[in-house]
Short mmCIF file of C-alpha atoms and ligand atoms in Angstrom, two decimals:
data_model
loop_
_atom_site.label_atom_id
_atom_site.label_comp_id
_atom_site.label_asym_id
_atom_site.label_seq_id
_atom_site.Cartn_x
_atom_site.Cartn_y
_atom_site.Cartn_z
CA MET A 1 47.53 145.99 -52.34
CA LYS A 2 45.49 144.34 -49.40
CA THR A 3 42.12 143.95 -49.67
CA VAL A 4 39.02 142.41 -47.52
CA LYS A 5 36.19 140.02 -48.33
CA VAL A 6 33.28 142.09 -48.18
CA ASN A 7 29.43 140.30 -48.38
CA VAL A 8 26.57 142.69 -48.61
CA VAL A 9 23.75 139.89 -47.63
CA THR A 10 19.68 140.29 -47.81
CA PRO A 11 16.55 138.16 -47.12
CA ASP A 12 16.56 138.18 -50.79
CA GLY A 13 20.11 136.89 -50.73
CA PRO A 14 23.28 138.39 -52.03
CA VAL A 15 23.81 141.84 -53.28
CA TYR A 16 27.45 142.20 -53.72
CA GLU A 17 30.46 140.54 -53.27
CA ALA A 18 33.95 141.18 -54.01
CA ASP A 19 37.33 141.84 -52.01
CA VAL A 20 38.17 146.04 -51.21
CA GLU A 21 40.81 147.75 -50.07
CA MET A 22 38.25 149.78 -47.70
CA VAL A 23 35.04 149.24 -46.54
CA SER A 24 33.03 153.07 -44.97
CA ALA A 25 29.50 153.31 -43.77
CA LYS A 26 27.81 154.87 -41.83
CA ALA A 27 26.99 153.20 -38.37
CA GLN A 28 24.90 154.79 -36.00
CA SER A 29 27.09 156.22 -33.64
CA GLY A 30 29.15 157.83 -36.72
CA GLU A 31 31.11 157.51 -40.09
CA LEU A 32 32.91 153.69 -39.92
CA GLY A 33 35.82 153.09 -42.15
CA ILE A 34 37.01 149.20 -42.23
CA LEU A 35 40.20 148.14 -43.37
CA PRO A 36 41.85 145.05 -43.86
CA GLY A 37 43.16 143.11 -40.62
CA HIS A 38 40.37 145.62 -38.25
CA ILE A 39 39.69 143.92 -35.00
CA PRO A 40 36.05 141.87 -34.99
CA MET A 41 33.08 144.20 -34.08
CA VAL A 42 29.81 144.41 -34.91
CA ALA A 43 27.88 147.78 -35.43
CA PRO A 44 24.32 149.16 -36.09
CA LEU A 45 23.58 150.88 -39.16
CA GLN A 46 22.02 153.69 -39.61
CA VAL A 47 20.40 154.05 -44.23
CA GLY A 48 22.64 155.25 -45.85
CA ALA A 49 25.16 154.12 -48.13
CA VAL A 50 28.54 151.90 -48.56
CA ARG A 51 31.30 153.15 -50.05
CA LEU A 52 33.47 150.04 -51.30
CA LYS A 53 36.99 151.41 -52.39
CA LYS A 54 37.84 148.28 -54.98
CA GLU A 55 41.33 149.58 -57.09
CA GLY A 56 41.27 152.48 -56.20
CA ASN A 57 37.76 153.14 -57.44
CA THR A 58 34.88 153.66 -55.16
CA GLU A 59 31.56 151.66 -55.60
CA LEU A 60 28.33 152.31 -53.46
CA VAL A 61 25.58 150.18 -52.44
CA ALA A 62 22.65 151.83 -51.20
CA VAL A 63 21.54 149.97 -47.50
CA SER A 64 18.58 150.52 -45.99
CA GLY A 65 19.78 149.95 -42.00
CA GLY A 66 20.85 146.94 -40.74
CA PHE A 67 24.39 145.71 -39.04
CA LEU A 68 27.66 145.89 -40.01
CA GLU A 69 29.80 142.72 -38.79
CA VAL A 70 33.58 142.54 -38.90
CA ARG A 71 35.69 139.29 -39.08
CA PRO A 72 39.10 138.59 -39.47
CA ASP A 73 38.95 137.63 -43.10
CA GLN A 74 35.65 138.90 -43.83
CA VAL A 75 32.91 142.27 -43.59
CA THR A 76 29.74 141.32 -44.16
CA ILE A 77 26.70 143.69 -44.20
CA LEU A 78 23.23 142.40 -43.18
CA ALA A 79 20.59 144.65 -44.60
CA GLN A 80 16.78 144.83 -44.74
CA ALA A 81 17.44 145.80 -48.26
CA ALA A 82 20.30 147.15 -49.96
CA GLU A 83 20.60 147.78 -53.67
CA THR A 84 23.54 148.84 -56.18
CA ALA A 85 23.38 152.02 -58.24
CA GLU A 86 22.66 149.94 -61.32
CA HIS A 87 19.67 148.07 -59.59
CA ILE A 88 17.58 150.45 -58.81
CA ASP A 89 14.73 152.17 -59.77
CA VAL A 90 14.80 155.60 -60.23
CA HIS A 91 11.16 156.53 -60.74
CA ARG A 92 10.30 154.21 -58.21
CA ALA A 93 12.55 156.18 -55.53
CA GLN A 94 10.96 159.25 -56.93
CA GLN A 95 7.54 158.13 -56.41
CA ALA A 96 8.63 157.08 -52.79
CA LYS A 97 10.30 160.58 -51.62
CA HIS A 98 7.04 162.14 -52.65
CA ARG A 99 4.49 159.81 -50.77
CA ALA A 100 6.78 160.04 -47.81
CA GLU A 101 6.83 163.86 -48.08
CA GLN A 102 3.34 163.84 -48.74
CA ARG A 103 3.21 162.13 -45.82
CA LEU A 104 5.17 164.66 -43.66
CA GLN A 105 3.47 167.14 -44.89
CA ALA A 106 0.14 166.01 -44.25
CA LYS A 107 -0.14 166.85 -40.05
CA GLN A 108 -2.75 164.03 -39.82
CA GLU A 109 -3.15 161.72 -36.30
CA HIS A 110 -2.77 158.96 -38.51
CA VAL A 111 0.28 159.75 -39.99
CA ASP A 112 3.25 157.45 -39.02
CA PHE A 113 6.21 159.85 -38.53
CA LYS A 114 8.15 157.83 -37.82
CA ARG A 115 7.67 155.97 -40.70
CA ALA A 116 7.32 158.18 -43.08
CA GLU A 117 10.87 159.75 -41.96
CA LEU A 118 12.17 156.48 -42.73
CA ALA A 119 10.86 156.63 -46.27
CA LEU A 120 11.89 159.09 -47.07
CA LYS A 121 15.18 158.63 -46.31
CA ARG A 122 15.39 155.21 -47.82
CA ALA A 123 13.83 156.99 -51.22
CA ILE A 124 16.71 159.82 -50.81
CA ASN A 125 19.36 157.60 -49.72
CA ARG A 126 18.53 155.13 -53.13
CA LEU A 127 18.22 158.25 -55.37
CA ASN A 128 21.70 159.80 -53.99
CA VAL A 129 23.62 156.02 -55.47
CA THR A 130 22.18 156.16 -58.23
CA GLN A 131 23.79 160.11 -59.15
CA ASN A 132 26.87 158.21 -57.38
CA LYS A 133 26.34 160.89 -53.97
CA TYR A 134 26.97 160.03 -50.76
P1 ATP B 201 8.78 151.48 -52.00
O1 ATP B 201 7.80 152.53 -51.15
O2 ATP B 201 9.00 152.35 -53.27
O3 ATP B 201 8.25 150.39 -52.15
P2 ATP B 201 10.46 150.97 -49.71
O4 ATP B 201 11.91 151.77 -49.58
O5 ATP B 201 9.68 151.40 -48.66
O6 ATP B 201 9.88 151.90 -51.15
P3 ATP B 201 11.79 149.14 -49.07
O7 ATP B 201 10.83 148.06 -48.01
O8 ATP B 201 13.02 149.65 -48.50
O9 ATP B 201 11.19 149.55 -50.08
O10 ATP B 201 12.15 147.74 -49.88
C1 ATP B 201 11.92 146.37 -50.35
C2 ATP B 201 12.48 145.94 -51.89
O11 ATP B 201 12.28 146.92 -52.73
C3 ATP B 201 13.65 146.19 -51.38
O12 ATP B 201 13.93 144.34 -51.90
C4 ATP B 201 14.41 146.70 -51.93
O13 ATP B 201 15.21 146.22 -52.44
C5 ATP B 201 13.77 146.79 -53.07
N1 ATP B 201 13.44 148.05 -54.07
C6 ATP B 201 12.72 148.71 -53.04
N2 ATP B 201 12.77 150.29 -53.79
C7 ATP B 201 13.77 150.36 -54.93
C8 ATP B 201 14.05 151.17 -55.97
N3 ATP B 201 13.19 152.88 -56.00
N4 ATP B 201 14.54 150.39 -56.83
C9 ATP B 201 15.29 148.83 -56.61
N5 ATP B 201 14.60 148.33 -55.53
C10 ATP B 201 13.81 148.89 -55.03
#
């Protein structure tokens, strides 16, 4: 089986590295599926789960936006924050989700809705990844 090397990198350091059969990610332009030998490209990502098909299994990494870069020999995902399921604190994500929902319901002028919406997306994405949902 052909594979491609994948690295998920954040400002805090590398989060995931493996040789995989396929990388799937949610780009701003829609769903992307990258197989070994894909042409070079760069795509901005949405908040979402990156799916990595490895030896027939699918592994998930929660990614808070960023960029996906395809080069001939490897795929790099550069994100402000990214976590594999085992590194996600479920309680923290539930709290973040609750906080964001409260802010979105508040209908107060000082609330930055765009920011609250993004925080909500990050929290839901983390919870989905811990539940193996994508
Ligand atoms: P919170 O409000 O809980 O901080 P957030 O979505 O605002 O959540 P980010 O700004 O996306 O947090 O991330 C800040 C740092 O904290 C990153 O290093 C990220 O990986 C980590 N992080 C955020 N939420 C969690 C979580 N639920 N479990 C583990 N790490 C997390």
